[in-house]
Every structure is written in structure tokens, then in C-alpha cells.
Amino acid sequence: MTTVSFELTVNGRLRKATVPARMLLSDFIRQELALPGTHVGCEHGVCGSCNVVLDGKAVRSCLMFAVQAEGSEITTVEGLARGDDLHPIQQAFWEEHGLQCGFCTPGMLASAQELLAENPDPTDDEIREAISGNLCRCTGYEFIISAIRSAAVKLREADTETTLQPT
Amino acid sequence: MKPSAFRYERPADLPAALALLGSGGDTRILAGGQSLVPMMNYRLARPDCLIDINRLSELDYIREEDDVIAIGALARHAAVKSSDLIAAHLPIIAEAYDWIAHAAVRNRGTLCGNLCHADAASEMPAIMQILEAELVLSKTGAQRSVAATDFFVGTYETAIAADEILTELRIPKPAEKTGWGFEEVAMRRGDYAWCTVVATLQIRDGQIASPRIALAGVNACATRLGDAERALAGQSPEEGLFAEIAQDAANRAEPQESAASDAEYKRDLIRALLPRVLGDAVARAR
Ligand SMILES: Cc1cc2nc3c(=O)[nH]c(=O)nc-3n(C[C@H](O)[C@H](O)[C@H](O)COP(=O)(O)OP(=O)(O)OC[C@H]3O[C@@H](n4cnc5c(N)ncnc54)[C@H](O)[C@@H]3O)c2cc1C
Ligand code: FES
Ligand code: FES
């Protein structure tokens, strides 16, 4: 089995694929599904820019083979907004200047989604710990921390499910 | 930065996985992939065949069996970190996890995979040695149990044979009032250690009993400090003694140099961290 066929759900859509077994999940998402919002920085697990939410958990898509995601549900950054309405976490990043170049942002959003789903009112230290595996070369992190703090408030107010799957 | 081609196998149960392991070539187990896939991306590893054990749900457990905490091969770092059983009986493991990797890596990586990878700068190999854990290695038709002190042979080298899977980690519950200490210096939390020192001990009639000390990040693999343990046993806990023992341990170390931390610096770290760890362990044992 050097070529594999499988199905998975990405951003609420069922996708079928036949790809080489060695294809990384990150490349599968970017190239096969044409969803380039998931970024690839280091390809060895260090930078976190490739993080996606898989069955509710943030994972490094560069450290999984696509076939391993068979049967799971993945949310990438493209799955967050509803039409023109940004997801509350995206809105908070926008308002608090939680990004500059934006390279790290999709991964940061994945880590933030998992954190806020499990801990709706995190302390700043808990936020720092949650994004400690996501490198940002621009912001100095402080605005990202403010953004996640603000997103927590928005989500609590809206009482919204944080791992949104578009319907 | 792309892995070379391989045959992908995803067995549904352990016997099927074990049968595939005997099939020859460079066949590897794929657990969390958090060490193996980076090596494949760099082509430092080019296995012909990967046996993905992620669907072997029979190996996904953390349970209490009388005096032992048993951890299956598929227990993820995240599950061990947040386990109530671990918090109650093995708090040193929960503490150490604040220093091991990051949430997304811990969501996939397994404790057993971490031990099989046997990075010299990895914390858990040192902790499993002082906890005197046993590793259960299974192959078709047979099983053996290896003490953690014998399992780690060198950098990325363990006692596991090509046809074996580490199926279970068995950690004895420490005796009542066992004190423990954990200290690490790394570039950042979550990075591999420049120096980790861990210890457990008890205090009986004011004297140190059953001291166990290990180092990670310094020598070619995690090591128990037998000389330091012998020097401590039966002594009353005093800072002067701790400093002497730390000096001696620093002299005996054979530090692996890296760009960021040379041998002399690592000896300094042993001198600084070992007395702190012993102090914490004594305080917790009282
Ligand atoms: C950014 C980053 C930071 C990290 N920081 C740390 C850190 O600070 N400290 C630390 O200790 N680790 C760290 N790690 C490594 C992490 O702990 C890995 O999860 C772990 O080393 C490997 O476990 P795994 O389940 O992912 O194993 P895999 O990557 O799947 O496998 C690793 C090796 O073990 C073999 N193997 C796996 N399971 C078994 C089994 N049951 N039986 C036999 N062989 C098996 C595989 O064939 C392979 O050779 C880090 C990783 C990353 C990406
Ligand atoms: S690209 Fe996956 S962690 Fe850097
Ligand atoms: S905004 Fe540029 S890397 Fe984070």
C-alpha cells in the first residue's frame, strides 16, 4: 500500500482522496484540497504554523500522513468564517492587532480554538502555555495574548461553540 | 523535506501488528509520529514500511493494577499529563510534562514512543529509571519485561529488538512519603533539555533512605547516578553534603556538547540543579 484511498471531512465537507501514503497532511490540505491557508514553515514540528484542529485537538499537520486522518474531522483556517462574518477568534485577532505578516496566524487560531473550547476563561499564563508551540516572528506575542483574551470574552458572551463547523 | 516512499500498514489489532513486524526490511512502528515523522521529513529515517499502531485502541489506557500504574503504548502525552491517577501517585510525571514539548505535540505523541525514541535530552527516560519502571516488550508468541535502567543503551539506542513492540509501561507506585524533585534548564520550556536532574528519596529516622537520582540531557543517554545515591543513603540531609555530591557528579559526567551548551556549562548546571532537586525531594518527603 504505497498509494492509499480514504475519506475525511474538512471544514464540514466530505472529501475523498487517493494519494501516496507518504503525503503529509499539510501537503494534502494545501495541494490536493487547494486550501493554502494552512501554512508550512519548518516541516519538523517546531513552528506550529501548520496546526489544524483534528477531532477537536490542535495537531501539527506536517507530522501526520494524510491517510492517518481517515475518518476524522478537520477544521482549517478556511473553515472558521461564515461568509463575510469572521469567527469571534478571528475578529479578536483583527481588533487587537494579533497579526502582522499573518504567517503564524492559522496555526495560532488552531491552538486558540482548542484552548478556548476546553478553558473558556484562561489566565494569561494559560494562554502563553497554549501558544508556546507556535512561533511568531513579528508581533512579540503580546497582542496575540490580548487577542485570545478578548476572544475568550466574545465567545463567553456569544456562548458559541469554538470549534465551529460550517453547516 | 518530504519523506521517501514507504508501504503503509494499519493493523486492527496487536497480533496483526506483531505479525507484520517480522516481515523484514526497515520496518518501523508509527505511534504519535512526533519524532519519527520529523526524521522522515529530513530523510534521516527512510523506512520501507510503517506499521501505524494508532488504531490499536486496546493499547490506549492508563490504569491502576494493585501497586502498579500501567500505561499502554497508545496513551498520548496529553492523556498522561492530565490523568488523575498520575497526579495522585506519580506527581513528578505531571510536573515534568510542563517541560516536555507543546500542546499540539503532546496531543499526538505517546509516552511509550518517547521512550523508544530515546533521545539523550529527553526527560522521561531519566524519570522512568528513578521510578524503576518496567517496559513490557511483546513479539509474536512471547513477551519479556525489561527494567528501565537496562532499556536505555545509548543515544537513540534501546534494548528493543526489531520484531518487538513496547506494549506497556509498568510503574510501581512509590512508597508512602516519597519525596521527589525535578529541575531542568533548556532554551525554552518545551524544548529538549540541556540538563535535567530528577530524584526521589525517603526520610527515615532523620536520614535519607532509598535515594534515586538520574540525569538527562548530559550523557549519551539518561543515566542513574549510582555513586551519588550510595553517598547519600543513610546520611542526614545537609546542604554541604548535597554540594559535595553535585561536585562529584559533575566531575563524573561525560557531557555531550551542543552549540548552545558546552561541556563546562553542563557541569555547572549539574552543580546548580542537583542540590536544589535534593532539597525539594527532602522537603516533600517530610
Ligand atoms: C516541537 C517538539 C518538541 C519536543 N520537545 C520534547 C521535549 O522537550 N522532551 C521530549 O522528551 N520530547 C520532546 N519531543 C518529542 C516527543 O516527546 C515525541 O512525541 C516522542 O519523542 C515520540 O513519541 P511518538 O509517539 O510521537 O513516537 P513516534 O515518533 O511515532 O516514534 C518514535 C520512535 O519510536 C518507535 N516506536 C514508537 N512507539 C513504539 C512502540 N510502542 N514500540 C516500539 N517502537 C515504537 C518508532 O518506530 C520510532 O522509531 C518534541 C517533539 C517536537 C516535535
Ligand atoms: S510546519 Fe509543521 S510545525 Fe512547522
Ligand atoms: S504575524 Fe508574522 S509570524 Fe506572526
XYZ file of C-alpha atoms and ligand atoms in Angstrom:
514
model
C 0.000 0.000 0.000
C 2.195 2.853 -1.183
C -0.948 4.538 -2.546
C -3.955 4.884 -0.305
C -7.618 5.813 -0.754
C -9.673 7.263 2.062
C -12.339 9.759 3.113
C -12.301 12.539 5.666
C -14.276 15.669 6.491
C -12.594 19.028 6.061
C -14.423 22.219 7.052
C -17.686 20.325 7.043
C -17.243 18.839 3.567
C -16.691 15.163 2.924
C -13.571 14.681 0.797
C -12.345 11.544 -0.965
C -8.725 11.066 -1.856
C -6.263 8.688 -3.462
C -2.734 9.800 -2.677
C 0.730 8.368 -1.962
C 0.967 7.100 1.634
C 3.963 9.356 2.201
C 1.939 12.532 1.537
C 1.950 14.736 4.633
C -1.395 16.013 5.859
C -0.109 19.584 5.423
C 0.669 18.999 1.725
C -2.619 17.186 1.258
C -4.578 20.126 2.653
C -2.645 22.720 0.685
C -2.171 20.930 -2.624
C -4.880 18.287 -3.013
C -7.655 20.246 -1.309
C -6.352 23.639 -2.523
C -6.696 25.143 0.955
C -3.456 27.125 1.250
C -4.440 28.873 4.494
C -2.615 26.156 6.437
C 0.986 27.314 6.348
C 4.159 25.273 6.258
C 7.188 26.753 7.978
C 9.649 24.200 9.329
C 8.167 20.787 8.458
C 9.662 19.262 11.571
C 7.151 20.139 14.241
C 8.782 23.208 15.727
C 6.951 26.286 14.418
C 3.245 25.434 14.706
C 2.225 27.328 11.568
C 0.744 24.108 10.146
C -1.501 23.424 13.167
C -5.053 22.406 12.288
C -7.898 21.236 14.512
C -8.415 17.476 14.126
C -11.341 15.953 16.030
C -11.249 18.919 18.416
C -7.494 18.855 19.080
C -4.780 21.074 17.633
C -2.193 18.943 15.813
C 0.840 19.521 13.591
C -0.315 18.681 10.064
C 3.345 18.363 8.968
C 3.835 15.463 11.390
C 0.944 13.324 10.161
C 0.441 11.464 6.944
C -2.794 12.386 5.203
C -4.002 8.774 5.336
C -3.847 8.884 9.135
C -6.667 11.431 9.108
C -9.039 8.910 7.519
C -12.493 9.272 9.052
C -11.661 12.371 11.068
C -12.982 15.914 11.016
C -10.550 18.707 10.341
C -11.021 22.437 10.637
C -8.540 24.690 8.850
C -8.498 28.475 8.916
C -10.756 28.481 5.832
C -13.451 26.790 7.914
C -13.721 29.496 10.551
C -15.557 32.435 8.993
C -19.197 32.196 7.963
C -19.409 34.037 4.699
C -18.136 37.536 5.428
C -18.529 37.159 9.186
C -15.242 36.408 10.866
C -15.196 33.805 13.616
C -15.045 35.551 17.041
C -11.407 34.455 17.483
C -10.510 35.893 14.061
C -12.434 39.068 14.882
C -10.454 39.420 18.127
C -7.128 38.963 16.282
C -8.242 41.661 13.843
C -9.281 44.107 16.559
C -6.290 43.541 18.861
C -3.653 43.524 16.079
C -2.878 39.878 16.812
C -1.078 39.559 13.493
C 1.333 41.407 11.264
C 2.540 39.284 8.341
C -0.014 36.591 9.189
C 2.239 33.612 8.558
C 1.773 32.171 12.058
C -1.904 33.134 12.316
C -3.667 29.993 11.027
C -1.681 27.886 13.492
C -2.298 30.355 16.324
C -6.038 30.207 15.586
C -5.987 26.407 15.763
C -4.206 26.444 19.133
C -6.587 29.151 20.399
C -9.648 27.145 19.326
C -8.578 24.111 21.330
C -7.680 26.223 24.359
C -10.947 28.153 24.433
C -13.074 25.059 23.841
C -11.533 23.425 26.905
C -10.980 26.508 29.046
C -13.402 29.374 28.323
C -11.730 31.749 30.793
C -7.970 31.177 30.607
C -5.391 33.177 32.559
C -2.631 34.927 30.610
C -0.228 32.191 31.714
C -2.552 29.527 30.367
C -2.766 31.425 27.069
C 1.037 31.656 26.916
C 1.345 27.923 27.604
C -1.254 27.115 24.906
C 0.636 29.054 22.209
C 4.121 28.114 23.411
C 4.434 25.750 20.441
C 3.562 28.469 17.908
C 6.374 30.717 16.768
C 5.667 34.283 15.661
C 8.471 36.357 14.191
C 6.519 39.623 14.044
C 4.256 40.541 16.909
C 6.283 39.853 20.038
C 3.282 37.777 21.153
C 1.716 40.380 23.482
C -1.005 41.350 21.000
C -1.724 37.680 20.313
C -2.249 37.126 24.021
C -4.594 40.157 24.181
C -6.429 38.822 21.142
C -7.027 35.413 22.725
C -8.092 37.045 25.994
C -10.563 39.183 24.058
C -11.742 36.196 22.017
C -12.492 34.369 25.272
C -14.788 37.224 26.325
C -16.518 37.293 22.932
C -17.063 33.543 22.989
C -18.372 33.539 26.532
C -20.771 36.335 25.624
C -21.892 34.619 22.471
C -21.749 31.215 24.169
C -20.678 29.926 20.781
C -19.150 26.575 20.004
C -15.493 27.381 19.378
C -14.663 24.565 17.014
C -17.184 25.812 14.508
C -18.044 23.578 11.636
C -19.870 25.481 8.895
C -23.251 23.920 8.262
C 11.728 17.960 3.229
C 9.498 15.133 2.029
C 9.624 11.581 3.325
C 10.689 8.850 0.911
C 8.088 6.321 -0.212
C 7.046 3.510 2.097
C 4.460 0.778 2.397
C 1.723 1.798 4.834
C 0.093 -0.785 7.075
C -2.588 -0.056 9.618
C -3.321 -3.273 11.526
C -6.557 -3.533 13.501
C -5.156 -5.442 16.457
C -1.897 -6.274 18.204
C -1.373 -9.801 16.794
C -1.691 -8.383 13.264
C 0.813 -5.645 14.089
C 3.275 -8.161 15.546
C 2.928 -10.424 12.503
C 3.781 -7.502 10.198
C 6.876 -6.598 12.268
C 8.528 -9.882 11.449
C 8.301 -9.207 7.706
C 11.879 -7.893 7.309
C 13.375 -4.740 5.759
C 13.453 -1.449 7.633
C 10.025 -1.737 9.186
C 9.078 0.784 11.874
C 6.245 1.364 14.263
C 4.430 4.667 13.726
C 2.943 5.829 17.037
C 2.407 9.590 17.547
C 4.879 10.359 14.778
C 6.221 13.349 16.688
C 9.817 12.115 16.476
C 9.680 9.650 13.590
C 7.973 11.946 11.051
C 10.463 14.819 11.550
C 13.267 12.291 10.956
C 11.494 11.042 7.837
C 10.919 14.600 6.612
C 14.668 15.164 6.905
C 15.254 11.686 5.425
C 17.316 10.770 8.450
C 14.949 7.792 8.518
C 13.804 6.050 5.315
C 11.769 3.071 6.424
C 10.474 0.655 3.753
C 7.349 0.004 5.751
C 5.429 1.808 8.508
C 3.129 -0.040 10.853
C 0.676 2.542 12.134
C -0.488 1.466 15.617
C -2.919 4.372 16.079
C -5.977 2.149 15.614
C -4.922 -0.355 18.293
C -7.348 1.079 20.844
C -6.592 -1.923 23.110
C -3.262 -0.168 23.868
C -4.834 3.182 24.799
C -5.074 3.125 28.603
C -3.699 4.381 31.899
C -4.844 2.128 34.729
C -4.191 1.081 38.281
C -3.295 -2.580 38.890
C -2.671 -3.041 42.614
C 0.720 -1.427 43.276
C 1.418 -0.553 39.669
C 0.279 2.147 37.264
C 0.136 0.551 33.813
C 0.347 2.767 30.721
C -0.424 1.335 27.277
C 1.580 2.087 24.129
C -1.097 4.369 22.724
C -1.520 6.622 25.791
C -0.755 10.103 24.461
C 1.405 12.566 26.366
C -1.690 14.773 26.823
C -3.660 11.947 28.461
C -0.833 11.094 30.846
C -0.269 14.768 31.686
C -3.896 15.285 32.691
C -4.516 11.867 34.287
C -5.891 11.867 37.853
C -4.118 8.576 38.554
C -0.783 10.094 37.581
C -1.446 13.241 39.623
C -2.297 11.119 42.669
C 0.540 8.590 42.521
C 3.261 9.957 40.255
C 3.224 13.766 40.527
C 6.807 14.003 39.213
C 5.495 12.902 35.807
C 2.798 15.566 35.773
C 5.365 18.209 36.773
C 7.835 17.086 34.106
C 5.201 17.449 31.392
C 5.266 21.215 31.839
C 8.728 20.922 30.286
C 8.008 18.415 27.516
C 7.050 19.673 24.082
C 3.882 21.702 23.409
C 0.158 21.050 23.489
C -0.169 20.098 19.801
C 2.803 17.722 20.025
C 1.523 16.219 23.272
C -1.878 15.645 21.647
C -0.331 13.085 19.277
C 2.948 11.924 20.839
C 2.882 8.890 23.133
C 4.886 8.282 26.292
C 5.948 4.830 25.045
C 7.026 6.244 21.671
C 9.053 8.856 23.520
C 10.885 6.107 25.445
C 11.506 4.055 22.264
C 12.917 7.121 20.532
C 15.402 7.512 23.443
C 16.677 10.991 22.728
C 19.593 11.801 25.055
C 17.908 15.072 26.046
C 14.502 13.544 26.724
C 13.172 13.787 30.283
C 11.033 10.653 30.656
C 13.872 8.133 30.235
C 15.503 9.625 33.357
C 12.220 9.656 35.274
C 11.383 6.039 34.361
C 14.795 4.987 35.691
C 14.300 6.538 39.132
C 10.735 5.247 39.316
C 12.147 1.791 38.478
C 9.589 1.262 35.733
C 9.404 -1.972 33.748
C 8.872 -1.977 29.988
C 6.865 -4.838 28.533
C 8.189 -5.851 25.088
C 5.932 -8.110 23.031
C 6.554 -10.179 19.940
C 4.563 -12.908 18.278
C 4.164 -15.677 20.847
C 6.382 -14.136 23.537
C 6.705 -11.276 25.975
C 9.529 -10.039 28.185
C 9.880 -7.293 30.719
C 12.953 -5.034 30.815
C 13.876 -2.654 33.647
C 14.128 0.974 32.563
C 17.728 1.037 33.805
C 18.567 -1.666 31.222
C 16.339 -0.366 28.433
C 18.316 2.763 27.566
C 21.569 1.799 25.865
C 22.760 4.959 24.105
C 21.572 7.926 22.067
C 18.532 6.656 20.092
C 19.504 3.140 21.207
C 17.380 0.850 23.345
C 17.132 -2.825 24.255
C 14.127 -3.317 21.964
C 14.560 -5.886 19.159
C 13.370 -5.384 15.565
C 10.440 -7.783 15.997
C 9.214 -6.303 19.310
C 6.686 -3.643 20.268
C 6.766 -1.840 23.584
C 3.196 -2.611 24.593
C 3.077 -1.427 28.192
C 4.951 0.653 30.695
C 4.575 -0.510 34.313
C 5.427 1.990 37.022
C 5.380 0.846 40.654
C 3.613 3.275 42.986
C 6.265 4.940 45.117
C 6.273 4.141 48.858
C 4.311 6.449 51.207
C 6.039 9.778 51.793
C 8.419 9.501 48.880
C 9.776 12.975 48.158
C 10.720 13.987 44.646
C 12.483 16.792 42.815
C 12.623 17.856 39.166
C 14.726 20.668 37.714
C 15.533 21.478 34.123
C 17.350 24.106 32.139
C 16.517 24.330 28.417
C 16.459 27.099 25.853
C 12.713 27.442 26.462
C 10.127 25.320 28.239
C 9.062 22.593 25.845
C 12.469 22.319 24.223
C 14.755 19.364 24.782
C 16.783 19.625 27.995
C 20.310 20.970 28.294
C 20.282 19.406 31.712
C 17.513 17.696 33.673
C 18.049 16.360 37.172
C 15.432 14.178 38.880
C 15.389 12.439 42.240
C 13.188 10.560 44.674
C 14.011 9.633 48.270
C 12.502 8.941 51.661
C 13.457 10.165 55.119
C 13.641 7.512 57.838
C 14.670 8.480 61.391
C 16.029 11.741 60.040
C 18.191 10.007 57.443
C 17.957 9.649 53.682
C 16.650 6.287 52.530
C 16.333 4.776 49.029
C 17.731 7.781 47.160
C 17.426 7.532 43.379
C 18.881 10.192 41.132
C 19.121 10.477 37.347
C 20.337 12.916 34.725
C 19.098 13.646 31.210
C 20.478 15.912 28.510
C 24.061 15.460 29.652
C 25.420 11.994 28.846
C 24.797 9.902 25.719
C 21.582 8.695 27.322
C 19.670 9.257 30.537
C 21.671 7.813 33.440
C 21.146 6.822 37.074
C 23.801 8.303 39.364
C 24.737 5.235 41.399
C 27.713 6.888 43.115
C 25.661 9.842 44.260
C 22.926 7.515 45.524
C 25.413 5.484 47.566
C 26.938 8.650 49.001
C 23.520 9.906 50.110
C 21.997 6.751 51.563
C 21.866 6.757 55.344
C 23.115 10.340 55.665
C 21.286 13.221 57.257
C 20.173 15.745 54.636
C 22.573 18.694 54.673
C 23.385 21.307 52.083
C 27.134 20.765 52.409
C 26.708 17.097 51.529
C 24.443 17.923 48.568
C 27.053 20.330 47.174
C 29.810 17.710 47.531
C 27.711 15.094 45.764
C 26.848 17.538 42.995
C 30.519 18.396 42.503
C 31.390 14.739 42.258
C 28.532 14.058 39.808
C 29.681 16.996 37.658
C 33.220 15.559 37.564
C 31.985 12.123 36.547
C 29.630 13.372 33.804
C 30.576 12.929 30.149
C 28.622 15.812 28.658
C 27.589 15.755 25.020
C 28.387 19.201 23.669
C 25.974 21.205 21.571
C 26.285 24.638 20.016
C 24.188 26.180 22.767
C 25.589 24.382 25.799
C 29.190 23.200 26.064
C 30.546 20.603 28.479
C 31.683 23.073 31.139
C 28.261 24.743 31.181
C 26.574 21.377 31.604
C 28.831 20.610 34.569
C 27.813 23.967 36.045
C 24.164 23.034 35.588
C 24.660 19.740 37.444
C 26.341 21.620 40.309
C 23.461 24.102 40.445
C 20.470 21.807 39.903
C 21.359 18.663 41.843
C 21.368 20.320 45.308
C 18.045 22.036 44.519
C 16.453 18.772 43.444
C 17.655 17.011 46.595
C 16.410 19.897 48.746
C 12.953 19.731 47.129
C 12.832 15.947 47.497
C 13.732 16.154 51.190
C 11.102 18.853 51.790
C 8.436 16.732 50.093
C 9.461 13.582 51.968
C 8.857 15.170 55.369
C 8.487 20.630 18.731
C 8.776 19.389 19.512
C 9.253 19.492 20.806
C 9.525 18.358 21.551
N 10.010 18.515 22.810
C 10.309 17.419 23.537
C 10.841 17.539 24.860
O 11.018 18.635 25.396
N 11.138 16.395 25.519
C 10.935 15.160 24.979
O 11.219 14.165 25.629
N 10.411 15.014 23.745
C 10.109 16.115 23.020
N 9.588 15.936 21.745
C 9.396 14.561 21.208
C 8.052 13.985 21.631
O 8.079 13.694 23.012
C 7.644 12.723 20.851
O 6.291 12.532 20.989
C 8.200 11.422 21.301
O 9.597 11.562 21.372
C 7.870 10.280 20.352
O 6.641 9.647 20.626
P 5.673 9.287 19.391
O 4.540 8.527 19.942
O 5.381 10.520 18.664
O 6.616 8.281 18.596
P 6.951 8.165 17.034
O 7.517 9.418 16.510
O 5.803 7.582 16.319
O 8.103 7.046 17.136
C 9.387 7.327 17.659
C 10.269 6.075 17.525
O 9.848 5.055 18.423
C 9.393 3.893 17.729
N 8.194 3.471 18.451
C 7.136 4.245 18.792
N 6.261 3.573 19.545
C 6.770 2.328 19.681
C 6.330 1.159 20.372
N 5.188 1.146 21.092
N 7.104 0.035 20.305
C 8.255 0.059 19.598
N 8.725 1.126 18.939
C 7.989 2.248 18.977
C 9.155 4.346 16.300
O 9.324 3.289 15.398
C 10.204 5.424 16.142
O 11.453 4.855 15.854
C 9.301 17.065 20.985
C 8.793 16.936 19.692
C 8.537 18.088 18.952
C 8.017 17.936 17.552
S 5.468 23.372 9.542
Fe 4.587 21.990 10.953
S 5.364 22.700 12.815
Fe 6.430 23.952 11.397
S 2.448 37.705 12.391
Fe 4.265 37.323 11.245
S 4.899 35.445 12.110
Fe 3.319 36.006 13.413
